[in-house]
Short mmCIF file of C-alpha atoms in Angstrom, two decimals:
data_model
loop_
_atom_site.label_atom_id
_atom_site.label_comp_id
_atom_site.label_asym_id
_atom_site.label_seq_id
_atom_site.Cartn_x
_atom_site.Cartn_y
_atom_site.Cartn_z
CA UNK A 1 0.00 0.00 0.00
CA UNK A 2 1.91 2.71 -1.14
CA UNK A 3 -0.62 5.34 -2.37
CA UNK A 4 -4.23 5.56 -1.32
CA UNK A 5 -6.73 7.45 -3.85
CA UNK A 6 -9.65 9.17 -1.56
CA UNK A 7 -12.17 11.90 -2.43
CA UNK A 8 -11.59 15.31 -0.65
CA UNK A 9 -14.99 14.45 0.69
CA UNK A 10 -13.59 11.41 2.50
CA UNK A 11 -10.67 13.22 3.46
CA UNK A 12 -12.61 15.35 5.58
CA UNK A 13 -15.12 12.65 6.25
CA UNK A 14 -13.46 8.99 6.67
CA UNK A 15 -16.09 6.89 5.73
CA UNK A 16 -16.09 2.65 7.91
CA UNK A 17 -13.87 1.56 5.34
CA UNK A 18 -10.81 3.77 6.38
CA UNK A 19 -12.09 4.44 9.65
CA UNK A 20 -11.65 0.13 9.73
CA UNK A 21 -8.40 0.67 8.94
CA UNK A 22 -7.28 3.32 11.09
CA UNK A 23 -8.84 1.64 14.45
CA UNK A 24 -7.82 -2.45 13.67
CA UNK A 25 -5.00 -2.53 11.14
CA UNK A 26 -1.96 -0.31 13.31
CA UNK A 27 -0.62 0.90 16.49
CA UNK A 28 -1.51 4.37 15.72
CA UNK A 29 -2.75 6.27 12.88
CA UNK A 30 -3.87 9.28 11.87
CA UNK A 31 -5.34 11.71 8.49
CA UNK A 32 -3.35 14.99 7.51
CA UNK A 33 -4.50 17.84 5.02
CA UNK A 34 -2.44 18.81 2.13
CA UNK A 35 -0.38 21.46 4.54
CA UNK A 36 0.58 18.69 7.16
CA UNK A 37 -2.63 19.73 9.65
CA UNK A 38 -3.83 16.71 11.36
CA UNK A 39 -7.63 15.80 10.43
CA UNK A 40 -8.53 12.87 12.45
CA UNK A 41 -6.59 10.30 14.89
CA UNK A 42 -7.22 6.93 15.72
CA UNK A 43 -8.51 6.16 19.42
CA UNK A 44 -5.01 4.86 20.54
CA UNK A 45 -3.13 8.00 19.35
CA UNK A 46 -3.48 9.42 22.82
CA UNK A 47 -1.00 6.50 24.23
CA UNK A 48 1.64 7.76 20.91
CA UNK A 49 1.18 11.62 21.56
CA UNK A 50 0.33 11.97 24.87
CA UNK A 51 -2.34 14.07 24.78
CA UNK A 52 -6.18 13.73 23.64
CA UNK A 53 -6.91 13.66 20.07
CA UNK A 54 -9.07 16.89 20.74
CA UNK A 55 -6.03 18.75 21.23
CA UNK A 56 -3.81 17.03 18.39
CA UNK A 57 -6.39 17.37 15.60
CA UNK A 58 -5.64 20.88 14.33
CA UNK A 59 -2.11 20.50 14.91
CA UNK A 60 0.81 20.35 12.51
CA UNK A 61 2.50 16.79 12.45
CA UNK A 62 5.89 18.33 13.08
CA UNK A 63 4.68 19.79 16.49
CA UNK A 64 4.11 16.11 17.47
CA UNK A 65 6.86 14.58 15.59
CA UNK A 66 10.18 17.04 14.76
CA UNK A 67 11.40 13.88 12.50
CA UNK A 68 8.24 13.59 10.08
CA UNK A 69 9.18 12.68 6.67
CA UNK A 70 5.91 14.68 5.63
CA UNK A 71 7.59 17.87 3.54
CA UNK A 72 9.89 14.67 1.86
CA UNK A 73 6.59 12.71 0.60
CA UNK A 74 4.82 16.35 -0.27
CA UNK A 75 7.65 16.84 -2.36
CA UNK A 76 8.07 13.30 -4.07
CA UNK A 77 4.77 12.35 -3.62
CA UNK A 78 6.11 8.92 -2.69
CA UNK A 79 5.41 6.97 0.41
CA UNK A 80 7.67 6.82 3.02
CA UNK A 81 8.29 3.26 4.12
CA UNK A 82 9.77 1.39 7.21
CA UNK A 83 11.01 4.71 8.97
CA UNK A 84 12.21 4.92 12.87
CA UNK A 85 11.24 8.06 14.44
CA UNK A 86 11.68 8.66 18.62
CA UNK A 87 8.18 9.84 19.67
CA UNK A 88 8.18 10.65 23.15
CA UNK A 89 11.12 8.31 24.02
CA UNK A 90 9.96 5.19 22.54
CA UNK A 91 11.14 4.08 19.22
CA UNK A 92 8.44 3.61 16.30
CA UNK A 93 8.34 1.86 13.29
CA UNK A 94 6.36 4.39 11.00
CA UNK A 95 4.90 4.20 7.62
CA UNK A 96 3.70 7.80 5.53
CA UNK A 97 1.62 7.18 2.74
CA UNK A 98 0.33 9.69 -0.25
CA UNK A 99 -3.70 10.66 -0.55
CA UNK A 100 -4.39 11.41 -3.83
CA UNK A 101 -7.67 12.87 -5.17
CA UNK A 102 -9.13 10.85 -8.68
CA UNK A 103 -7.26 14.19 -10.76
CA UNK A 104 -3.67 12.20 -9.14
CA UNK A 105 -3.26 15.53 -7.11
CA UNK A 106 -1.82 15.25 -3.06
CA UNK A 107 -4.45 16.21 -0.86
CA UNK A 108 -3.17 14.73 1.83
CA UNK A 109 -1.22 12.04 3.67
CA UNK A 110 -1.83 9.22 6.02
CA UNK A 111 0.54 8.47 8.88
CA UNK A 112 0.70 5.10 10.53
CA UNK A 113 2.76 3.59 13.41
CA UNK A 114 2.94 0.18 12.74
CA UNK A 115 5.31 -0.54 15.80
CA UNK A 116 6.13 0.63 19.09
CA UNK A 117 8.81 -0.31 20.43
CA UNK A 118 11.79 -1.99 18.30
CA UNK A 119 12.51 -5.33 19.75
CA UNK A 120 9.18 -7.33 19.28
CA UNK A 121 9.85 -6.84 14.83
CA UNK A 122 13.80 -7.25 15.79
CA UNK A 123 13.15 -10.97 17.39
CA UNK A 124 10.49 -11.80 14.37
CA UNK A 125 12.94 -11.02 12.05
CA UNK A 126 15.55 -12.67 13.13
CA UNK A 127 13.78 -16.05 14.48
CA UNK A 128 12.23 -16.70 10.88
CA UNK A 129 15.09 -18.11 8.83
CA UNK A 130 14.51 -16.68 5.49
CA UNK A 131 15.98 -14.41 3.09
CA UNK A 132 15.73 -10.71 3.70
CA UNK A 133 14.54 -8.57 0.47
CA UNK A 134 16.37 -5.61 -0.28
CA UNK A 135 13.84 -3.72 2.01
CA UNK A 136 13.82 -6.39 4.71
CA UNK A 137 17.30 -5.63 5.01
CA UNK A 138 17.27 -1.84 5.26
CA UNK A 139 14.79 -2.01 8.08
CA UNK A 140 16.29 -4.47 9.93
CA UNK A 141 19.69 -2.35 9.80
CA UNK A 142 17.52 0.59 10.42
CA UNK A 143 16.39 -1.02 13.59
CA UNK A 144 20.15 -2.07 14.58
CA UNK A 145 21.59 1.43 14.20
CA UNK A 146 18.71 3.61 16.29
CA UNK A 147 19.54 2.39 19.36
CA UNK A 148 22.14 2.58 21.67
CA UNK A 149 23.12 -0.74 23.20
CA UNK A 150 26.21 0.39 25.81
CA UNK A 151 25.75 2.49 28.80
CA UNK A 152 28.85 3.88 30.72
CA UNK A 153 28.19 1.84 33.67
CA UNK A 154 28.94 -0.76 31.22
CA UNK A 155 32.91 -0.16 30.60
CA UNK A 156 34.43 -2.28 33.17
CA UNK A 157 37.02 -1.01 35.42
CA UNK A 158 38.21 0.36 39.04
CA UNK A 159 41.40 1.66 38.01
CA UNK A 160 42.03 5.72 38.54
CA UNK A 161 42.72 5.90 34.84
CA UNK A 162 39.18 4.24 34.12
CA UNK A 163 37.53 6.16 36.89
CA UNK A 164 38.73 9.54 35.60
CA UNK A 165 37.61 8.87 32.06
CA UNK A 166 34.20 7.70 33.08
CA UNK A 167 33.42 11.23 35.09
CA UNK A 168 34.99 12.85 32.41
CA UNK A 169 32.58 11.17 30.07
CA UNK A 170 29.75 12.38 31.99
CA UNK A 171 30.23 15.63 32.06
CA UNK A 172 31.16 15.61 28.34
CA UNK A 173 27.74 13.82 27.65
CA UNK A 174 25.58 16.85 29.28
CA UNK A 175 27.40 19.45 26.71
CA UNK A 176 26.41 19.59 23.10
CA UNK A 177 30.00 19.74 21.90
CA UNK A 178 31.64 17.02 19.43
CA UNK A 179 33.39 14.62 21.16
CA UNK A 180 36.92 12.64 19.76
CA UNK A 181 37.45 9.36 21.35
CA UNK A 182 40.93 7.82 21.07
CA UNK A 183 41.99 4.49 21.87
CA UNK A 184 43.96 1.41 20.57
CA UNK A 185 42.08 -1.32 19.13
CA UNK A 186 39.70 -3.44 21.13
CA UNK A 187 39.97 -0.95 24.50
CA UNK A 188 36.51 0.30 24.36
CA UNK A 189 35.76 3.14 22.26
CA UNK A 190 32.32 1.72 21.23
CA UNK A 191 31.18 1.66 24.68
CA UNK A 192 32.64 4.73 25.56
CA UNK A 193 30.39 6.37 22.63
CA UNK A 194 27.48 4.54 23.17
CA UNK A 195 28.00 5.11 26.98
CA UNK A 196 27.75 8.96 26.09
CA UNK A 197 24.70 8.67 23.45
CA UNK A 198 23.12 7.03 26.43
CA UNK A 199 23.98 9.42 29.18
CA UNK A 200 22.76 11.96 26.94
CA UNK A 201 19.04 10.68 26.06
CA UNK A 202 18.44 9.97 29.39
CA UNK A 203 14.75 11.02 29.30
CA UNK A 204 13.96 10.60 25.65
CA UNK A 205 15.44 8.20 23.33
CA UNK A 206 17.15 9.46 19.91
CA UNK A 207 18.70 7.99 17.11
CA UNK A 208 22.19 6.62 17.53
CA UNK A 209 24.24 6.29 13.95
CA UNK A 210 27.25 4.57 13.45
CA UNK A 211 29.18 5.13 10.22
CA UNK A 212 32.46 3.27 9.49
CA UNK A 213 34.61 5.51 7.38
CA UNK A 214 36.91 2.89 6.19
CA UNK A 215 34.06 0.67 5.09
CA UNK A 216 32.74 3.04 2.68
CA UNK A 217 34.12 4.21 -0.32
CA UNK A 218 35.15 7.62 -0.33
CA UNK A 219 33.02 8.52 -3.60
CA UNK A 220 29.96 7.10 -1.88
CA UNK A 221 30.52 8.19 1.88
CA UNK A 222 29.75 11.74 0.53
CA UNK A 223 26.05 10.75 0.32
CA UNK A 224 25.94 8.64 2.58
CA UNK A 225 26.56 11.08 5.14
CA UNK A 226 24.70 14.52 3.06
CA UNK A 227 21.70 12.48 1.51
CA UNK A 228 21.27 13.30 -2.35
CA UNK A 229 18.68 15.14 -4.34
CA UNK A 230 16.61 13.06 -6.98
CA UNK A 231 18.53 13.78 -10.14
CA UNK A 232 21.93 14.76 -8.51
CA UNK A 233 23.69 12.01 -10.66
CA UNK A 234 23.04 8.75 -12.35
CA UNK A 235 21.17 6.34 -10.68
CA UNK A 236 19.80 9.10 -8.23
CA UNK A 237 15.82 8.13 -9.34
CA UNK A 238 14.76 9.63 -5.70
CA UNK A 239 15.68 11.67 -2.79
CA UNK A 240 18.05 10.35 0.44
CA UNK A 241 18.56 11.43 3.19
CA UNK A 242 21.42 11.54 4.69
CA UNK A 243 23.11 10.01 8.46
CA UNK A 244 23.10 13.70 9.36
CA UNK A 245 19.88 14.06 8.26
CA UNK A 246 18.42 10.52 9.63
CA UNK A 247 20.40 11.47 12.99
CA UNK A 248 17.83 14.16 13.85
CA UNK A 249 18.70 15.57 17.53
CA UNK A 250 20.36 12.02 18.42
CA UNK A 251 24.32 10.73 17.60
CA UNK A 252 26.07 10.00 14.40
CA UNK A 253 29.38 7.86 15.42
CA UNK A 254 32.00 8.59 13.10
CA UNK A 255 34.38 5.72 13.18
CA UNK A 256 37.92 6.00 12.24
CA UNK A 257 37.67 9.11 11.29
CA UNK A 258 41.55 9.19 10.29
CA UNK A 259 40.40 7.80 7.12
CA UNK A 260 39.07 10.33 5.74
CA UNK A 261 39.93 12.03 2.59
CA UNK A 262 40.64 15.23 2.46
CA UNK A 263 37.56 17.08 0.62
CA UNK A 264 35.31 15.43 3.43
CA UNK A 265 37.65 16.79 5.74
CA UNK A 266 36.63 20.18 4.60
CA UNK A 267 33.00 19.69 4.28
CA UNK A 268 32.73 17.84 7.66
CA UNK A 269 34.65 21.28 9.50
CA UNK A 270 32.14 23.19 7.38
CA UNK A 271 29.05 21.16 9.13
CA UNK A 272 31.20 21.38 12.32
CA UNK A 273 31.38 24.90 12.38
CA UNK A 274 28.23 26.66 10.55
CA UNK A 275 25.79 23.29 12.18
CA UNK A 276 24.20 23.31 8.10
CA UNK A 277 24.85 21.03 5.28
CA UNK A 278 23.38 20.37 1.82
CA UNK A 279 22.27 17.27 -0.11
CA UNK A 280 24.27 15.95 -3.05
CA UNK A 281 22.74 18.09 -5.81
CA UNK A 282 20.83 20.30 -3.89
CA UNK A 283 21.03 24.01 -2.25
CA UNK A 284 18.93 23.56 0.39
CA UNK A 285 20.84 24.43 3.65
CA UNK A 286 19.62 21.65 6.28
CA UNK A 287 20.57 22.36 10.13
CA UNK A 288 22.24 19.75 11.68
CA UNK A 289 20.96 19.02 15.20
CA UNK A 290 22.77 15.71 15.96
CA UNK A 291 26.07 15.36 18.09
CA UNK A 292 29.10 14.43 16.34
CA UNK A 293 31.15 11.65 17.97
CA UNK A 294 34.68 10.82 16.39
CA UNK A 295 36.85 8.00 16.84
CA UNK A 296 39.75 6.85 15.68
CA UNK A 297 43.10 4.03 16.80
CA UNK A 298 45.66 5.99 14.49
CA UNK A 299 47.99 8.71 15.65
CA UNK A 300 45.96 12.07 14.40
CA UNK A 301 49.23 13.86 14.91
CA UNK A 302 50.97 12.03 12.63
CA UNK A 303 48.85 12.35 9.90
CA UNK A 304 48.31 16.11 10.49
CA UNK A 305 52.13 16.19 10.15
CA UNK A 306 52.30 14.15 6.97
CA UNK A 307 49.56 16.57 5.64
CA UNK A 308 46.77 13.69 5.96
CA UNK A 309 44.81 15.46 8.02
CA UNK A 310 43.58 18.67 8.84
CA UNK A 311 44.79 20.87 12.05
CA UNK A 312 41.42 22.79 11.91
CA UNK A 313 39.13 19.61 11.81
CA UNK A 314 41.09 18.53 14.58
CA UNK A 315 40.51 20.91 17.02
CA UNK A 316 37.06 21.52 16.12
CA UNK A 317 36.58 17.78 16.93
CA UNK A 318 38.56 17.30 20.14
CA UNK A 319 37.05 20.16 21.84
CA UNK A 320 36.21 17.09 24.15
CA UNK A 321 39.23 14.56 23.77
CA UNK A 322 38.71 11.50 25.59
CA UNK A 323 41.72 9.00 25.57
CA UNK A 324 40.55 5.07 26.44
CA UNK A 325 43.54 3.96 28.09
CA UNK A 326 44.85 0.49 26.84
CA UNK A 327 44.71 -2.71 29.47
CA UNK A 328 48.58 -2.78 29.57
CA UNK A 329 47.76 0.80 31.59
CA UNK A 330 45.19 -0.50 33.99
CA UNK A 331 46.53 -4.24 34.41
CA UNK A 332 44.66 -3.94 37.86
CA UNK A 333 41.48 -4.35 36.31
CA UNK A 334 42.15 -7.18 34.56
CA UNK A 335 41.20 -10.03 37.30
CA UNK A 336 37.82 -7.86 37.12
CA UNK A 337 37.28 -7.46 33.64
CA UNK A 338 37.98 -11.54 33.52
CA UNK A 339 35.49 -12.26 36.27
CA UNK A 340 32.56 -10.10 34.43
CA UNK A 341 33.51 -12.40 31.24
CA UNK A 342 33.26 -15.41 33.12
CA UNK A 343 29.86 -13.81 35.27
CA UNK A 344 27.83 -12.86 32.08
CA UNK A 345 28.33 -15.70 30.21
CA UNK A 346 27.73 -18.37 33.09
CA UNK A 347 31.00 -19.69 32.64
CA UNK A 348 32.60 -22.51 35.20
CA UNK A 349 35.93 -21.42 34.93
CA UNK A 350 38.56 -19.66 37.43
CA UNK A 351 42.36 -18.97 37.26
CA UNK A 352 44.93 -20.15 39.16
CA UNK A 353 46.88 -17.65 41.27
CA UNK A 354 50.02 -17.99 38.84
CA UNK A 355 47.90 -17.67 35.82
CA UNK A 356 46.39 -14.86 37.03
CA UNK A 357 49.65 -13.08 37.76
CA UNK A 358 50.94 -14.33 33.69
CA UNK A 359 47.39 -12.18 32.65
CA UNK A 360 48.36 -9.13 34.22
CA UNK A 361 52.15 -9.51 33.03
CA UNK A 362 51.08 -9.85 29.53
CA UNK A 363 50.54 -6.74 26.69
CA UNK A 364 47.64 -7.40 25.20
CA UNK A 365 48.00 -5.77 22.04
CA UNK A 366 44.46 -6.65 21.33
CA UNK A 367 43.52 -5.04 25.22
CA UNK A 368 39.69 -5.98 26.06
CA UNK A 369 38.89 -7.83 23.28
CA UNK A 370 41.33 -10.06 23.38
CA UNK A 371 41.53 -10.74 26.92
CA UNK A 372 37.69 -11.83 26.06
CA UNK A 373 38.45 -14.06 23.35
CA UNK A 374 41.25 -15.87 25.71
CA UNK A 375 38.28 -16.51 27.72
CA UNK A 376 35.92 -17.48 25.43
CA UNK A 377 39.09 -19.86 24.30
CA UNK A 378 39.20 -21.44 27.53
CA UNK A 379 35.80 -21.92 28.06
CA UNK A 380 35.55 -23.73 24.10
CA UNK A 381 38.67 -26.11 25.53
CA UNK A 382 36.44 -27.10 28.40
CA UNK A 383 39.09 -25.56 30.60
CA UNK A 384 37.25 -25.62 34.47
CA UNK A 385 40.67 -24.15 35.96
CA UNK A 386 42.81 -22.05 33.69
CA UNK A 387 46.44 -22.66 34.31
CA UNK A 388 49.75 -20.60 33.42
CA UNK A 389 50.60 -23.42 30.86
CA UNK A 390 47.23 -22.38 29.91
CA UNK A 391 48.06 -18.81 29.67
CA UNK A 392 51.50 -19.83 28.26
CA UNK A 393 50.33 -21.92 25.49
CA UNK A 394 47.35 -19.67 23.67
CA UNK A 395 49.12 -16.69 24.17
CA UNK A 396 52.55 -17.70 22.89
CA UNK A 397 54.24 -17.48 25.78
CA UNK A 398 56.80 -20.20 25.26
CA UNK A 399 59.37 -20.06 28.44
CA UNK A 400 60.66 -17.83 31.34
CA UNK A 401 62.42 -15.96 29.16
CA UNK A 402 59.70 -14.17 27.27
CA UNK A 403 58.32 -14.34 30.47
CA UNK A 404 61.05 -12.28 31.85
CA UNK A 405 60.79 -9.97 28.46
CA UNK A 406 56.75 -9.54 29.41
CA UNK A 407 57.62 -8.36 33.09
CA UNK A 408 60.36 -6.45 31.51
CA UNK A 409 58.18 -4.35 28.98
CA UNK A 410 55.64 -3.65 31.70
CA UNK A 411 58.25 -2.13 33.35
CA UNK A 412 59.37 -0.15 30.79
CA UNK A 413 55.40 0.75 30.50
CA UNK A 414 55.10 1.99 34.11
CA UNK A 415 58.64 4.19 33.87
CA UNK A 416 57.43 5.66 30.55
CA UNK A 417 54.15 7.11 32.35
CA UNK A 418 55.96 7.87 34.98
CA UNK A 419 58.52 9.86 33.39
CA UNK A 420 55.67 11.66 30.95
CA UNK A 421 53.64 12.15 34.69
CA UNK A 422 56.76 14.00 35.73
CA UNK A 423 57.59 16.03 32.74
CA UNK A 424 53.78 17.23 32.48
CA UNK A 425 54.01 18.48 36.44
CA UNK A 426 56.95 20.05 35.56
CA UNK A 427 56.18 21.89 32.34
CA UNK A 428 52.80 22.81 34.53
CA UNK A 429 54.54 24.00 36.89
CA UNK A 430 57.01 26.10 35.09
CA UNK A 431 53.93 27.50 33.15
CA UNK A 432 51.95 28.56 36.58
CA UNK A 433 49.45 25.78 35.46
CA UNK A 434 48.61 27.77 32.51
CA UNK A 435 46.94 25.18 30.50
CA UNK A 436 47.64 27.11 26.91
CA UNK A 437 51.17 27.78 27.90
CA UNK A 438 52.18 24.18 28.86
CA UNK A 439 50.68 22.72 25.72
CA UNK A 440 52.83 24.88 23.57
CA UNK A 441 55.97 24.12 25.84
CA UNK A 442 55.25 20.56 25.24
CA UNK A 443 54.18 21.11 21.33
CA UNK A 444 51.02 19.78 21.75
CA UNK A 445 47.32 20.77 21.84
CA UNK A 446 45.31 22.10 24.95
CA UNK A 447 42.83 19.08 24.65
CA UNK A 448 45.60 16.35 24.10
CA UNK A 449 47.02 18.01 27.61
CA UNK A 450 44.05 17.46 29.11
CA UNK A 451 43.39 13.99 28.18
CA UNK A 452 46.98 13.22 29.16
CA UNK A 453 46.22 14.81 32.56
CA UNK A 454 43.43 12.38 33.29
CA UNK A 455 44.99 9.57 31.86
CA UNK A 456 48.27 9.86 34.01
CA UNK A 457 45.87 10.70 37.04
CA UNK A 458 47.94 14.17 38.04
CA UNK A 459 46.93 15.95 40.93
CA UNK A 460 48.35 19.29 40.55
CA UNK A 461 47.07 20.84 44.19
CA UNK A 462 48.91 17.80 45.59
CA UNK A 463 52.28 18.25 44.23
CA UNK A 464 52.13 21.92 44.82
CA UNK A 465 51.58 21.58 48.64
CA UNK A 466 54.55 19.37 48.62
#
């Protein structure tokens, strides 16, 4: 049912037929004029809208729903299929569809819910084994992508490093600024975004995006992000919107964002700094209204040197820099993070004291996730107690001697922080604790300072006392 042909007489005057409809056939559904004024509502709308229909009939559908792709399907005159809007904190599966008089003219448009709530279609889809259509599939990604699945409370960790990052978080979640998350592979940074998303939407729910910049080609990532206009190039037969656009007042996740090419570079600090963007193709100017979150594992200030990426987008993005420290910098939480594994998965396993000790010794180049795939490992070997031959033998650690060179580089770890801890309080301290100062004694930026601050857990009144 993608178009509905009514007369303007039934328009104003739903006769059982549509009336049928409206009441059995949907969660929620209601009639709007050519201009977007709502007509008539079915008798569940009040439990959508809060509010009785008396009072929503009359209204404009934007006034109950910012996110209404009603001006898209008055210009295209297409029905808008399969959509997730937040209404009121609860995520709905909405369909739009064109009323057209018998002279193919829009008169008006009618406006279903056909879900509330995402996880009742999410479970249906995926417990009936059969092939998704094309459409099937862009719902159920849809679904995937508009809602956040990590709170804070769910990155694991006692450690001062962790601690500090977490508050940190929170107070960068209540701000509207863009955020850039840095981190090594498998530390966190998901969590860490989704964490913020969450913290952010605390009372109403919004749309959380994630785009992978590396797993899009460059010439399509432009529209991907922008949306296009119908007729911006070939094989354009219809308007997109874009993430940004799709986002509304939620999160669009940027992931490794050090992969981007340079003309998005410029076009992203143009969206970054004047909140506006246009389609492909078009010259509308379209306000942006979601959060930007960045992440990336690569060394930003390598590429900026290397001319790879830009200065300017840099700063704009890391006006809140959060650095997810990796587990070879918070060892102490590993016995935690292993117990949690072993908790939420119902697993009967347990170290040994020695094997316990060989965990903490170890790198982990792979940090969190790969200390969870060791114990998924174990638990596939039908391990009950995991031993340091154990330890020794899935992660390649072959005698005392690498042993020895394990303790060793987690030595050198600790006396590197230590000796960056000390040159930071000094250069501080030199500087009067001028923040802008110290950064450009130590030729780097005020928000990589801070993050470094946090990170290395320095407590400035303390030393000065001393």
């Amino acid at each position: 049912m993608e178009k509905i042909r009514i007369t303007k007489e039934e328009l104003q005057r739903p006769g059982p037929f549509l009336k049928g409809i409206m009441e059995l056939a949907f969660d929620e559904s209601c009639i709007m004029d050519k201009n977007g004024y709502i007509l008539h509502c079915s008798d569940s709308s009040p439990l959508i809208w809060n509010r009785p229909n008396e009072e929503s009939i009359g209204m404009h559908i934007s006034e109950l729903d910012s996110a209404s792709p009603y001006p898209q399907l008055l210009e295209t005159g297409e029905a808008v299929l399969g959509k997730i809007h937040i209404i009121n904190g609860m995520s709905c599966i909405t369909h739009m569809i064109p009323l057209f008089d018998y002279k193919d003219e829009i008169i008006g448009a009618f406006g279903v819910i056909i879900f509330r709530g995402t996880e009742k279609i999410k479970k249906l889809m995926r417990d009936n084994s059969f092939d998704f259509d094309s459409k099937s599939k862009d719902l159920y990604n849809q679904l995937a992508k508009a809602e956040s699945y990590y709170t804070l409370a769910d990155f694991i960790g006692n450690s001062p490093a962790v601690q500090d990052m977490i508050i940190f978080a929170k107070k960068v979640a209540v701000k509207n600024y863009p955020v850039l998350i840095r981190g090594e592979t498998g530390c966190g940074k998901e969590i860490i975004s989704n964490g913020i998303h969450a913290e952010s939407h605390l009372k109403t729910k919004a749309p959380f995006i994630k785009i992978n910049c590396t797993a899009i080609p460059s010439n399509l990532l432009e529209s991907e992000l922008f949306g296009y206009e119908k007729g911006a190039f070939s094989g354009a037969y219809s308007t997109k919107l874009g993430k940004f656009e799709v986002a509304g007042t939620g999160t669009i996740l940027l992931d490794e964002i050090g992969s981007l090419d340079s003309a998005l570079q410029s076009k992203l600090l143009r969206v970054l700094e004047e909140k506006e963007f246009e389609r492909v193709g078009g010259n509308t100017l379209i306000p942006l209204r979601a959060r930007i979150i960045a992440c990336t594992n690569s060394s930003l200030e390598k590429k900026m040197q290397e001319g790879e990426f830009r200065e300017d987008l840099y700063y704009r993005l890391s006006i809140a820099e959060i650095i997810i420290p990796p587990l070879r910098a918070r060892r102490e939480d590993i016995p935690l993070l292993i117990n949690h594994f072993i908790t939420k998965d119902a697993l009967d396993l347990r170290c040994t004291p020695d094997a316990m000790e060989l965990l903490q010794e170890y790198n982990w180049p792979g940090n969190v996730r790969q200390l969870r795939n060791f114990v998924a490992k174990m638990d596939l070997l039908e391990r009950k107690i995991i031993t340091e031959k154990d330890v020794r033998q899935t992660l390649n650690i072959n005698d005392s001697h690498e042993r020895e060179s394990i303790r060793e580089s987690a030595s050198i770890d600790r006396k590197v922080s230590s000796y960056e801890k000390k040159l930071i309080e000094d250069a501080l301290l030199q500087n009067d604790l001028n923040i802008s100062r110290t950064a450009k004694s130590l030729n780097i930026s005020r928000n990589t300072l801070y993050a470094r601050i946090r990170r290395l857990n320095i407590h400035l009144e303390k030393r000065i006392d001393q």
